[in-house]
JSON list of C-alpha atoms in Angstrom, two decimals:
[
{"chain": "A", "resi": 1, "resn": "UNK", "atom": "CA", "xyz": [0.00, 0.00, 0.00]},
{"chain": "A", "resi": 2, "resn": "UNK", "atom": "CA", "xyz": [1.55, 3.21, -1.29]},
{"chain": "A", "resi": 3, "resn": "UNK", "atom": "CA", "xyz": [2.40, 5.32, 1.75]},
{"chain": "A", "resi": 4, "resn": "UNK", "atom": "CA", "xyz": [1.38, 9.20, 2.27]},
{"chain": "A", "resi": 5, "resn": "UNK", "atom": "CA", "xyz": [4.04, 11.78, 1.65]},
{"chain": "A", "resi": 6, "resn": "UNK", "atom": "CA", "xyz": [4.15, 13.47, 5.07]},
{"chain": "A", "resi": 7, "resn": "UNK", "atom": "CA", "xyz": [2.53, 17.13, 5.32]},
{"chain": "A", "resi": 8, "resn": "UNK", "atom": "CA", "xyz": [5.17, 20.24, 5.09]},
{"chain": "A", "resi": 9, "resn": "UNK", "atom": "CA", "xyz": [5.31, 22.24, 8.10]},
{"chain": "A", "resi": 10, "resn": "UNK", "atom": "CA", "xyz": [4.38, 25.66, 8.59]},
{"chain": "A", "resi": 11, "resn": "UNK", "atom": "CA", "xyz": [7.44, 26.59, 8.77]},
{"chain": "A", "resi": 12, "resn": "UNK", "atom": "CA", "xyz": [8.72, 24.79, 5.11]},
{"chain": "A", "resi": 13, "resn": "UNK", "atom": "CA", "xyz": [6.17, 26.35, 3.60]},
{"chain": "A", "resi": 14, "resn": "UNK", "atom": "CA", "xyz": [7.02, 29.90, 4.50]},
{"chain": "A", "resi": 15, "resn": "UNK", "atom": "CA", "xyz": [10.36, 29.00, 3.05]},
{"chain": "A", "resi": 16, "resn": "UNK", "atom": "CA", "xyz": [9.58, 27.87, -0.22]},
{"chain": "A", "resi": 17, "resn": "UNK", "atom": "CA", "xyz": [7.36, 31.00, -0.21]},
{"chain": "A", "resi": 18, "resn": "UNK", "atom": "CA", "xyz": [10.53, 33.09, 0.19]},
{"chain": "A", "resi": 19, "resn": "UNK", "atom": "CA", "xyz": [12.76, 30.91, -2.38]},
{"chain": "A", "resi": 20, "resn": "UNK", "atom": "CA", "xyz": [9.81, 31.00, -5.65]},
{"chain": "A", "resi": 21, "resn": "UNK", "atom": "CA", "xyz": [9.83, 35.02, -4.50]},
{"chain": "A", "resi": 22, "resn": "UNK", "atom": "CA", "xyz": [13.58, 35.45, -4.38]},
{"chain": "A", "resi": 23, "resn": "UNK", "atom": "CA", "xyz": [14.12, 33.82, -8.21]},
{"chain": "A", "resi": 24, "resn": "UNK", "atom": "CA", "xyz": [11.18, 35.34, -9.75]},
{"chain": "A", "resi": 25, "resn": "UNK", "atom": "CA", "xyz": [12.20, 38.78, -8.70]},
{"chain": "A", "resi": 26, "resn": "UNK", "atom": "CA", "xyz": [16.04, 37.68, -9.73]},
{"chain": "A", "resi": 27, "resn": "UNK", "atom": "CA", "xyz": [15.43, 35.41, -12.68]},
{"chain": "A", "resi": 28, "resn": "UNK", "atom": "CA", "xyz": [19.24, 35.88, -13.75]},
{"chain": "A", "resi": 29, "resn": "UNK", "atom": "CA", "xyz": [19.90, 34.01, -10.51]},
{"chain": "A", "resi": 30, "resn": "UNK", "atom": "CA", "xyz": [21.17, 30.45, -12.12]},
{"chain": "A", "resi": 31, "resn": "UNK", "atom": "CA", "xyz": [23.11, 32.82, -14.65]},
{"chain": "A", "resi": 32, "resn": "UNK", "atom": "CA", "xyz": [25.55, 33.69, -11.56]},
{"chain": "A", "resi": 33, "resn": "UNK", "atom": "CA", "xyz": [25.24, 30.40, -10.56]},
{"chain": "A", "resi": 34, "resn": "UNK", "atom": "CA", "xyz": [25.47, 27.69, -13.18]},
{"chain": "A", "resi": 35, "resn": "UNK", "atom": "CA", "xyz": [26.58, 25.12, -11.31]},
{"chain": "A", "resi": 36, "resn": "UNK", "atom": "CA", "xyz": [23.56, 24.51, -9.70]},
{"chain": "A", "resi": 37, "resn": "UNK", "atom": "CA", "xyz": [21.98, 23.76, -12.72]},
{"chain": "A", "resi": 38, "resn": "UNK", "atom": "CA", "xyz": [23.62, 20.60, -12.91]},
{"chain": "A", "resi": 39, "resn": "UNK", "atom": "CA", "xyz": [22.34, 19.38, -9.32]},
{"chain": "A", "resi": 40, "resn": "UNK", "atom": "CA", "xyz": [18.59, 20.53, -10.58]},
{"chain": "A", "resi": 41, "resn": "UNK", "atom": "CA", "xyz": [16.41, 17.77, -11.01]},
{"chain": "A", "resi": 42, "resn": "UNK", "atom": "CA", "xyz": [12.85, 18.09, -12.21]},
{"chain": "A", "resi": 43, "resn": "UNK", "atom": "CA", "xyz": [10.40, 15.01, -12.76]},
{"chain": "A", "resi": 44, "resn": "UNK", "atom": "CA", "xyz": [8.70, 15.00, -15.79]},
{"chain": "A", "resi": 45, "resn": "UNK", "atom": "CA", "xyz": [5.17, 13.80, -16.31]},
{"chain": "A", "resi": 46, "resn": "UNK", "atom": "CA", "xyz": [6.29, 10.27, -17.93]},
{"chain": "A", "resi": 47, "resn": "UNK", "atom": "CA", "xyz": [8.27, 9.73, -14.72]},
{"chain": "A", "resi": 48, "resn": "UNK", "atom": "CA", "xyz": [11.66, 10.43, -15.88]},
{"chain": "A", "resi": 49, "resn": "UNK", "atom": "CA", "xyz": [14.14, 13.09, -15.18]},
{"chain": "A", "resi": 50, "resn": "UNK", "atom": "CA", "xyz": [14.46, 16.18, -17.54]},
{"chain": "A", "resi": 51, "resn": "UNK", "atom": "CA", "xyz": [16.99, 19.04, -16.72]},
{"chain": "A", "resi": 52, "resn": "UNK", "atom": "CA", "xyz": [16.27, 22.10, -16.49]},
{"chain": "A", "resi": 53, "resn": "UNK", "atom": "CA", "xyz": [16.85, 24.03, -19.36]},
{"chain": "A", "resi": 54, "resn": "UNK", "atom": "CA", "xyz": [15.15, 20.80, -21.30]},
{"chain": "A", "resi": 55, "resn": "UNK", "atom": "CA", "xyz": [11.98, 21.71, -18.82]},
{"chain": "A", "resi": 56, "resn": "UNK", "atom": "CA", "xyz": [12.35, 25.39, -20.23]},
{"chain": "A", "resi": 57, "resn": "UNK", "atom": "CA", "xyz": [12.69, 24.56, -23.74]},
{"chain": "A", "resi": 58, "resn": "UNK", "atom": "CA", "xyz": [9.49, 22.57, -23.29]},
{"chain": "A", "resi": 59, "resn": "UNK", "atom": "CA", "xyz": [7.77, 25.24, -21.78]},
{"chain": "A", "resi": 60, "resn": "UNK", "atom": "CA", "xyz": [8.93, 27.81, -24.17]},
{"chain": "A", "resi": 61, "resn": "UNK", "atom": "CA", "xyz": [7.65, 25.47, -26.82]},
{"chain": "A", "resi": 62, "resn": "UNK", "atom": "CA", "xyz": [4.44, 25.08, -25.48]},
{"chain": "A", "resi": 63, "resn": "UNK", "atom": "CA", "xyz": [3.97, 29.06, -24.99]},
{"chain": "A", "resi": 64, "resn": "UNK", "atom": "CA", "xyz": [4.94, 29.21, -28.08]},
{"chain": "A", "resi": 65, "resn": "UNK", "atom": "CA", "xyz": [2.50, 27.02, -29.58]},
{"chain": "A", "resi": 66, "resn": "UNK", "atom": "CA", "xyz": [-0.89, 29.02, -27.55]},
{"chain": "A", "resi": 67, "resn": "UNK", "atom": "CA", "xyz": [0.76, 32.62, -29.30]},
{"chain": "A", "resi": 68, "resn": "UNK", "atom": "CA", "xyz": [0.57, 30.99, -32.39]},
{"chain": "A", "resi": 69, "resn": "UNK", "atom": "CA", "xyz": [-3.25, 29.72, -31.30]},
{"chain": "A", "resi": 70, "resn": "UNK", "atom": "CA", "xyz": [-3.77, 32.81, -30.52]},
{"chain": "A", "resi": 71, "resn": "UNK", "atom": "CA", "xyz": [-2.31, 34.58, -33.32]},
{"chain": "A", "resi": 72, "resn": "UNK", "atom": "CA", "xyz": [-4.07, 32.47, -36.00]},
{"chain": "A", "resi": 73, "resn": "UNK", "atom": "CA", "xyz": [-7.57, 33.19, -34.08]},
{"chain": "A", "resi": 74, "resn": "UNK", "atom": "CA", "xyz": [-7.06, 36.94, -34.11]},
{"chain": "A", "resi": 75, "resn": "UNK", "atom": "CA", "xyz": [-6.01, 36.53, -37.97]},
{"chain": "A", "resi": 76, "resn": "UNK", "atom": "CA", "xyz": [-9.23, 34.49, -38.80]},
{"chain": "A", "resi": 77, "resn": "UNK", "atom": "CA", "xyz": [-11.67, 36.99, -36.93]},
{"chain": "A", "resi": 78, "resn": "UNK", "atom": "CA", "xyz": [-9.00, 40.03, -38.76]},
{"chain": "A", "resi": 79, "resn": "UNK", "atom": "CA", "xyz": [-10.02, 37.99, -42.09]},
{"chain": "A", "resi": 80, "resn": "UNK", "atom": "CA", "xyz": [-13.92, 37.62, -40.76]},
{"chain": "A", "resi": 81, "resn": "UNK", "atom": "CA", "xyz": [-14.09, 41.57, -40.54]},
{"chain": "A", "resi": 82, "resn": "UNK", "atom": "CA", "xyz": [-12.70, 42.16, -43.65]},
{"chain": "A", "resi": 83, "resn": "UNK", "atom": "CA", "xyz": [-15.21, 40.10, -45.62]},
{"chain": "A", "resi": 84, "resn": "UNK", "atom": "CA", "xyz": [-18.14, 40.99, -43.91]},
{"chain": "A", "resi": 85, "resn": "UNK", "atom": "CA", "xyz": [-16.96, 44.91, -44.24]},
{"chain": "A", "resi": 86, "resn": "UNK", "atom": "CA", "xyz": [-16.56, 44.18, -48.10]},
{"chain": "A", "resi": 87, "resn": "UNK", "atom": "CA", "xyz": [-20.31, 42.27, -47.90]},
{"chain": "A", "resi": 88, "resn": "UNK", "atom": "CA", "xyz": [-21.88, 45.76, -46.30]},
{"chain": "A", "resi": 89, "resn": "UNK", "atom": "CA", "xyz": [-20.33, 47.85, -49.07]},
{"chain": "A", "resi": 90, "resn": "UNK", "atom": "CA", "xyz": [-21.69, 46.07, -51.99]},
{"chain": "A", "resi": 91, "resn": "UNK", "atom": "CA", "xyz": [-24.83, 46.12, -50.24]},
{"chain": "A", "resi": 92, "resn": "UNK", "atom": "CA", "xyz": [-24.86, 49.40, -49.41]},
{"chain": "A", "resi": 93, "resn": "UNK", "atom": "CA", "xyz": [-24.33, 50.62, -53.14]},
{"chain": "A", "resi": 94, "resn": "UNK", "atom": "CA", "xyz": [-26.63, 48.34, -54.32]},
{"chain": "A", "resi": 95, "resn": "UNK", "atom": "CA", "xyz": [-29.12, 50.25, -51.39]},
{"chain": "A", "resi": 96, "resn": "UNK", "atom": "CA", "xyz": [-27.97, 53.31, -52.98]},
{"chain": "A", "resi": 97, "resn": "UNK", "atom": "CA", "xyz": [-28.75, 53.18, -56.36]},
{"chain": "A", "resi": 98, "resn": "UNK", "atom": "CA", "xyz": [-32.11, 51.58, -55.35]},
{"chain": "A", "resi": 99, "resn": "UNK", "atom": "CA", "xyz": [-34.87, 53.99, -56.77]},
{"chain": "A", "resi": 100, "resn": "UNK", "atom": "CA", "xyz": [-38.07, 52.66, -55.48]},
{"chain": "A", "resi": 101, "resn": "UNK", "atom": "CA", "xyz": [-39.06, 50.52, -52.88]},
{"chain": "A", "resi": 102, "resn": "UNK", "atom": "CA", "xyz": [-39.53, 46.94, -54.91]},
{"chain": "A", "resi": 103, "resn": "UNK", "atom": "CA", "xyz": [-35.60, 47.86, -55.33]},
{"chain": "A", "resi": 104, "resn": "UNK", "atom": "CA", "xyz": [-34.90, 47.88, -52.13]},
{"chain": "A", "resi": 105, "resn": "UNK", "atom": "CA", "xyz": [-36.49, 44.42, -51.32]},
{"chain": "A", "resi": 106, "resn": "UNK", "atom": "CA", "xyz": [-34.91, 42.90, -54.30]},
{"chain": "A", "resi": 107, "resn": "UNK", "atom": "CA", "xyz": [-31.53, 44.54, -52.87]},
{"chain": "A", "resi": 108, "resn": "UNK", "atom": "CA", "xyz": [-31.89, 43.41, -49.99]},
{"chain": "A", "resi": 109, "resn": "UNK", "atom": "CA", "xyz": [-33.47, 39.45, -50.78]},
{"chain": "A", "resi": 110, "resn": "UNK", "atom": "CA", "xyz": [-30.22, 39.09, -53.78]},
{"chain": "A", "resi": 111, "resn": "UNK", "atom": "CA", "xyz": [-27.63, 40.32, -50.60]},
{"chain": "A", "resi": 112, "resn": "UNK", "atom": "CA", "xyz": [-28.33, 38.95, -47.76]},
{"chain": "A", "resi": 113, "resn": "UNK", "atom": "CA", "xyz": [-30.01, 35.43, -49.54]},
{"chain": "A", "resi": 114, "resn": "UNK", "atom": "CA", "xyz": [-26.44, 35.35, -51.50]},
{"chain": "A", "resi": 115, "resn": "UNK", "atom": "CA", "xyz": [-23.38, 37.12, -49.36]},
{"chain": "A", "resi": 116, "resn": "UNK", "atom": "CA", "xyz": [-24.92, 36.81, -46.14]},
{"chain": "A", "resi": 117, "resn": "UNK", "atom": "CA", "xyz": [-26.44, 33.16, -46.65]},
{"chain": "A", "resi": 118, "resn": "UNK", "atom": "CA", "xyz": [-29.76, 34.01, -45.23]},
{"chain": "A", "resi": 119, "resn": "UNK", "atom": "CA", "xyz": [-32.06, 31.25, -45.37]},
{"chain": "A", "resi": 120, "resn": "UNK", "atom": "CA", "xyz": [-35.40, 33.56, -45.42]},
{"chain": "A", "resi": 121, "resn": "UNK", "atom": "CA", "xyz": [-35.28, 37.56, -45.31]},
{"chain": "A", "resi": 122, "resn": "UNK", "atom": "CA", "xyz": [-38.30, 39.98, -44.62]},
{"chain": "A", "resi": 123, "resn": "UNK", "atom": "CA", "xyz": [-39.29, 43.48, -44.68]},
{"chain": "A", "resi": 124, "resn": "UNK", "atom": "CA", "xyz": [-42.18, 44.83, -42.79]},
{"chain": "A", "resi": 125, "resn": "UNK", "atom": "CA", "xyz": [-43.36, 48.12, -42.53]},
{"chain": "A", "resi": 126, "resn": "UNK", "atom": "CA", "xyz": [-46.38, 49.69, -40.53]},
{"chain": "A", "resi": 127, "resn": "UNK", "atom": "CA", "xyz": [-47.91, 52.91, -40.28]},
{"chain": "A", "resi": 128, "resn": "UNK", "atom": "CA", "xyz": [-46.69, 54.60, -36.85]},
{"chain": "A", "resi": 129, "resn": "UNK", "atom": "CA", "xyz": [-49.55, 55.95, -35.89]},
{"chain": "A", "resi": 130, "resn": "UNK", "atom": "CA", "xyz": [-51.27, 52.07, -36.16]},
{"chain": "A", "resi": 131, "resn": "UNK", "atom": "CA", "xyz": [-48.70, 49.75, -35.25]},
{"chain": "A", "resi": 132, "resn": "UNK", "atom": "CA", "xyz": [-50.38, 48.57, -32.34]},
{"chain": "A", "resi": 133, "resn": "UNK", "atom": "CA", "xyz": [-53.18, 47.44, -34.53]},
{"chain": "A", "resi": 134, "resn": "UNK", "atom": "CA", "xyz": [-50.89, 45.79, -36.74]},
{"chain": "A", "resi": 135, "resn": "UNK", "atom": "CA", "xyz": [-49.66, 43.66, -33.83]},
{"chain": "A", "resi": 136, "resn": "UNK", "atom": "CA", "xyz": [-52.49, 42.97, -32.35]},
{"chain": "A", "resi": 137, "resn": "UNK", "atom": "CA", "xyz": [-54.37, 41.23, -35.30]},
{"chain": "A", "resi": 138, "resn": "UNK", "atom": "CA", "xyz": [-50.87, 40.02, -36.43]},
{"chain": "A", "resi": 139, "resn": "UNK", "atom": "CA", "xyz": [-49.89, 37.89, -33.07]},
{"chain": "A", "resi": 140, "resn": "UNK", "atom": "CA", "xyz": [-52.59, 37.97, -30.93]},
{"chain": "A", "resi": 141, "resn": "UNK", "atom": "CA", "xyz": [-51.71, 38.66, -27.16]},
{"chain": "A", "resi": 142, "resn": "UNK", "atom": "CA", "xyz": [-47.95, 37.66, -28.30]},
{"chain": "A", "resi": 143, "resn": "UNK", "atom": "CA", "xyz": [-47.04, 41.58, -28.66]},
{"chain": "A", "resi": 144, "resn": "UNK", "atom": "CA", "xyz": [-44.84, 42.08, -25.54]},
{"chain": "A", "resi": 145, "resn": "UNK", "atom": "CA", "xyz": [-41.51, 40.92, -27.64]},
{"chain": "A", "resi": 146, "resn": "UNK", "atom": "CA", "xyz": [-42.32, 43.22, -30.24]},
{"chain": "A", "resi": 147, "resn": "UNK", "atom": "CA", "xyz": [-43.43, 46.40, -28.62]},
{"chain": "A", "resi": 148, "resn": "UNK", "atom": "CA", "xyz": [-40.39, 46.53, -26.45]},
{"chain": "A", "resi": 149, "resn": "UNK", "atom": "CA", "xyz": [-38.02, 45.83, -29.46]},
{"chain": "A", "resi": 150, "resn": "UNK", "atom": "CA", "xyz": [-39.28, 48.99, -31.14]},
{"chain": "A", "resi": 151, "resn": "UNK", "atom": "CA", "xyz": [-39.45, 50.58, -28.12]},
{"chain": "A", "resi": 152, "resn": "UNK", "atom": "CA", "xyz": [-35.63, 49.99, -27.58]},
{"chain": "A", "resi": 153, "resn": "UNK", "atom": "CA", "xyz": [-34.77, 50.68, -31.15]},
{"chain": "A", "resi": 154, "resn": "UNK", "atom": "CA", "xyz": [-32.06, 47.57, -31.08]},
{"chain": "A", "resi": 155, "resn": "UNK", "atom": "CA", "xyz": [-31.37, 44.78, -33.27]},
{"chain": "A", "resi": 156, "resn": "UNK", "atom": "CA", "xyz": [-31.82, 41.22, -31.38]},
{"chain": "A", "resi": 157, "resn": "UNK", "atom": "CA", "xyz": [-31.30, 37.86, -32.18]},
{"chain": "A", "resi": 158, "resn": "UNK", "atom": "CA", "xyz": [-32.67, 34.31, -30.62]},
{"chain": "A", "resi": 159, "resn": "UNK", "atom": "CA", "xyz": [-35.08, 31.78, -30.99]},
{"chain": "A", "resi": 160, "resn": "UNK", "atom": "CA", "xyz": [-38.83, 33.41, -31.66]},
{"chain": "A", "resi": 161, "resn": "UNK", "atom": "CA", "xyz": [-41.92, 32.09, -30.69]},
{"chain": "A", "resi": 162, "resn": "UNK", "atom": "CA", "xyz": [-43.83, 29.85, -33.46]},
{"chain": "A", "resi": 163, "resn": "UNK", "atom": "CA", "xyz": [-46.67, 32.30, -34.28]},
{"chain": "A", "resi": 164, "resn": "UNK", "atom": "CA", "xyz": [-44.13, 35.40, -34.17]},
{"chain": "A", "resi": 165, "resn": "UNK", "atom": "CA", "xyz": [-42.02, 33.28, -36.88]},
{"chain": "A", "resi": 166, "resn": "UNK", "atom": "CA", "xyz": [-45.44, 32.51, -38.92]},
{"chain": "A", "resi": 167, "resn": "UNK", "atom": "CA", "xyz": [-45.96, 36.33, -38.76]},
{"chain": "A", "resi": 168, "resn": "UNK", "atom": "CA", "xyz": [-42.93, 37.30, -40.13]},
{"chain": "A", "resi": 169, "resn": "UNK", "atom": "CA", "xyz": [-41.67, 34.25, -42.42]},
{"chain": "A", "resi": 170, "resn": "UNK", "atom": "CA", "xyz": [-44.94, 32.79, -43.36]},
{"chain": "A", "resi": 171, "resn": "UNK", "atom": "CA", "xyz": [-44.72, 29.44, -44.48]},
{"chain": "A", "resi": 172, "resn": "UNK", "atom": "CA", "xyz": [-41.08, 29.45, -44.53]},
{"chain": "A", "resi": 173, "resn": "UNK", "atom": "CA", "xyz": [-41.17, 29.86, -40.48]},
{"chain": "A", "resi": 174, "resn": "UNK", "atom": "CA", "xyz": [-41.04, 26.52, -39.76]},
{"chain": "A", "resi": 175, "resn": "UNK", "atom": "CA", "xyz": [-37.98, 26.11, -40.76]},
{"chain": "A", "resi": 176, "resn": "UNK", "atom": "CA", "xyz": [-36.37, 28.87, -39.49]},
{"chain": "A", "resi": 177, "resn": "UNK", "atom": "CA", "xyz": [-33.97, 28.65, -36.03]},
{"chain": "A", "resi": 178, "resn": "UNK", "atom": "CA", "xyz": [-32.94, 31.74, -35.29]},
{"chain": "A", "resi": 179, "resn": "UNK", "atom": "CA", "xyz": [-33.83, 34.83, -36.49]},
{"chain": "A", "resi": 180, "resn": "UNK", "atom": "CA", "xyz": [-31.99, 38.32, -36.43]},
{"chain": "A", "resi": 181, "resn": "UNK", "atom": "CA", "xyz": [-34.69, 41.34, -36.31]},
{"chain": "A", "resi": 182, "resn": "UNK", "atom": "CA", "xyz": [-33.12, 44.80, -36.94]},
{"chain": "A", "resi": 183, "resn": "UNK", "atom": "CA", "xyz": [-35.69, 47.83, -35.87]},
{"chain": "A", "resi": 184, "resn": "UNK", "atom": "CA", "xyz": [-36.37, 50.46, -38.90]},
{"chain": "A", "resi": 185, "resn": "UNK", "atom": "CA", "xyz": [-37.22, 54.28, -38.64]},
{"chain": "A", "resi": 186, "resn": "UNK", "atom": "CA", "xyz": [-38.41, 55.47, -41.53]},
{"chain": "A", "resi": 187, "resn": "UNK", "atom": "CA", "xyz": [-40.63, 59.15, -41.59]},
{"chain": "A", "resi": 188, "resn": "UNK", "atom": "CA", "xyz": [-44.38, 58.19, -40.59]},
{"chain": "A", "resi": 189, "resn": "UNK", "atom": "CA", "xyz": [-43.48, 54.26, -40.43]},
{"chain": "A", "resi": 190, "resn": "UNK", "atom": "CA", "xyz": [-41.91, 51.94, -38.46]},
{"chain": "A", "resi": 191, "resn": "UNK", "atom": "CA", "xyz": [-40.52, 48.57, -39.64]},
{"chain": "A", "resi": 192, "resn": "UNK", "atom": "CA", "xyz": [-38.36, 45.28, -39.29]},
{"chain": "A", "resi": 193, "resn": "UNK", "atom": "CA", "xyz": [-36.07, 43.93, -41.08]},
{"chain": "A", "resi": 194, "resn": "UNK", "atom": "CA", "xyz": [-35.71, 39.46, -40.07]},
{"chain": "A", "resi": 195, "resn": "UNK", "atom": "CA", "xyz": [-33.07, 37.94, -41.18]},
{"chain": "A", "resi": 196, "resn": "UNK", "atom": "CA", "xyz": [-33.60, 33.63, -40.66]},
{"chain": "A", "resi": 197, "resn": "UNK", "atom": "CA", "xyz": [-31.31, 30.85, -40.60]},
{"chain": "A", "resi": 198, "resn": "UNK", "atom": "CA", "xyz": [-32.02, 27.27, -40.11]},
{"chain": "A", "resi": 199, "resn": "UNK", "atom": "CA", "xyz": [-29.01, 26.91, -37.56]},
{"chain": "A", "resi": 200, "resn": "UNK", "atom": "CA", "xyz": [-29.59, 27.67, -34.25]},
{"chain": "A", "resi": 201, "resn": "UNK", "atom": "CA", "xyz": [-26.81, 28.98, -33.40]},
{"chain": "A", "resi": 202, "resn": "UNK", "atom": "CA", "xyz": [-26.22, 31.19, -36.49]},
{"chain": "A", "resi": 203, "resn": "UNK", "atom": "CA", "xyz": [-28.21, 34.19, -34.92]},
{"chain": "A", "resi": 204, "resn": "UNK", "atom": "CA", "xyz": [-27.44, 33.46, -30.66]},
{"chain": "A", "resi": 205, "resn": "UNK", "atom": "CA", "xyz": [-28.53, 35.80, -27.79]},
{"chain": "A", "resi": 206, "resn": "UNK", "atom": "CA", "xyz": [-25.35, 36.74, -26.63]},
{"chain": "A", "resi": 207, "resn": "UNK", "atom": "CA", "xyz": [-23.95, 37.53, -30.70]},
{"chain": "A", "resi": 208, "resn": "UNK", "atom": "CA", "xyz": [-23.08, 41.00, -31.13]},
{"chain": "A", "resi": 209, "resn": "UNK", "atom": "CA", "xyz": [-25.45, 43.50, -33.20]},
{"chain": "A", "resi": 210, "resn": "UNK", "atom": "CA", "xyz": [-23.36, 46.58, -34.14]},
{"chain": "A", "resi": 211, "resn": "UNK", "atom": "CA", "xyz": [-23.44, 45.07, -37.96]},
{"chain": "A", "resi": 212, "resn": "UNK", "atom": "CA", "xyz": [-27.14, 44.53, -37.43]},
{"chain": "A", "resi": 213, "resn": "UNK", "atom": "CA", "xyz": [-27.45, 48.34, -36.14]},
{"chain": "A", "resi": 214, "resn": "UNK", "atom": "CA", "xyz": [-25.16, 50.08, -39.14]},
{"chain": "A", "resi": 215, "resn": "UNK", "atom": "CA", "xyz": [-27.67, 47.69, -41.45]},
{"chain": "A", "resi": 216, "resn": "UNK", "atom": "CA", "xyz": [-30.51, 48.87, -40.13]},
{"chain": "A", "resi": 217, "resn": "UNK", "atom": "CA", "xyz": [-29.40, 52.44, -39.87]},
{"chain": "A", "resi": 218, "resn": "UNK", "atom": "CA", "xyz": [-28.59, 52.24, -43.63]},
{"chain": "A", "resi": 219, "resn": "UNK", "atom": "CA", "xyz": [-32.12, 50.62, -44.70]},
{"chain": "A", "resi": 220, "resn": "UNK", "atom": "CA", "xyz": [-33.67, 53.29, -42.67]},
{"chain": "A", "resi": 221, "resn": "UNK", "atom": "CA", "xyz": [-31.92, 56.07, -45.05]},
{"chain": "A", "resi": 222, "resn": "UNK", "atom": "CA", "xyz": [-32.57, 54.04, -47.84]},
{"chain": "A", "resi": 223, "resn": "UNK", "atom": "CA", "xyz": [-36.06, 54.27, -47.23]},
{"chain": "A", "resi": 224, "resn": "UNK", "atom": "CA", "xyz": [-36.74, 58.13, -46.25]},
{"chain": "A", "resi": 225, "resn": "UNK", "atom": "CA", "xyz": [-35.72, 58.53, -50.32]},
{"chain": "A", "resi": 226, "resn": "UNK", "atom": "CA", "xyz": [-37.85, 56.02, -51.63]},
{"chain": "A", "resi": 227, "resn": "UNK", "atom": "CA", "xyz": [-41.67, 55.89, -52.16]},
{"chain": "A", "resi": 228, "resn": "UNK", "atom": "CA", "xyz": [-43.22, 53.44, -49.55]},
{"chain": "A", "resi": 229, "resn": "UNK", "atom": "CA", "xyz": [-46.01, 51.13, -50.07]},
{"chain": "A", "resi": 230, "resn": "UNK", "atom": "CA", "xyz": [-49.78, 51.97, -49.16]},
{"chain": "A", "resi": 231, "resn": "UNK", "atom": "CA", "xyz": [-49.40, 50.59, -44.94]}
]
């Protein structure tokens, strides 16, 4: 029966305290002192000895190998930003040389359906003054979601509720996972823009929205110079 290593004292303790202080405020120590190196001995996790400096090496290797992690996941999200920056200029010129508002929707449906890889995309608008109406015969006692998301003027993104995703998607909503809805301000109307995917986890809770806000300031613009549809 393997026997328990006896418990340090007090007194060791406050020792090797001192000692791991002493070398990490003089880390040149063992370059005064090379000799000791020699009498170091450090067990390595396959049981064997290792020197020290091998012990260094492999932990220089190893922090070398998490900067690299690092550095390639900064570089992917660097390459991420790019693209998607690229994807919101194209759409915005195509938004800009939109002339009416059938333009816009086809703008926005080629874009997002195609760059983005939207599986379903939506515009509604509603008459400001008669919004509540709107909801009200749209969901049926299921307006609390959508009052305070125009009340808060921010993009959010989640799992809807069935009838809110029949509302907005139509037949397409049972098929949609997550949804992305980006508030619009346009003069005299207020509107959504839903963006679906059939991934769950392609529009999440905790994603960020500042894309979703520039789009949706942009659309809003877009549609102050356009002629909007009888709502």
């Amino acid at each position: 029966m393997k026997q328990k290593a006896p418990k340090k004292s007090t007194q060791v303790d406050e020792f090797e305290e001192q000692v791991v202080e002493y070398l990490d405020q003089h880390p040149d120590f063992f370059t005064d002192h090379p000799e000791l190196l020699g009498k170091i001995v450090i067990p390595h996790e396959s049981g064997a000895a290792v020197s020290l400096i091998e012990r260094q090496v492999e932990t220089l290797r190893n922090q070398l190998q998490e900067s690299q992690q690092q550095l390639s996941e900064l570089l992917q999200v660097a390459r991420t930003n790019d693209q998607l920056q690229e994807r919101m200029h194209r759409l915005t010129l195509e938004l800009i040389d939109a002339a009416t508002f059938e333009e816009v929707l086809n703008a926005l449906e080629d874009e997002l359906h195609d760059d983005f890889k939207a599986d379903a995309v939506e515009l509604r608008l509603f008459s400001s003054s008669h919004i509540d109406d709107h909801l009200d015969e749209a969901l049926s006692g299921q307006t609390a979601t959508f009052e305070q998301f125009f009340s808060h003027n921010q993009p959010i993104c989640g799992k809807l509720e069935q009838d809110q995703l029949d509302y907005i998607f139509g037949t397409e909503g049972d098929r949609i996972a997550s949804t992305a809805l980006i508030p619009l301000k346009s003069e005299g109307a207020l509107g959504l823009l839903a963006i679906g995917s059939c991934e769950p986890d392609r529009f999440a809770p905790h994603h960020g929205t500042e894309f979703l806000t520039r789009l949706g300031e942009i659309i809003s613009r877009t549609l102050q110079a356009v002629s909007l549809p009888g709502i």
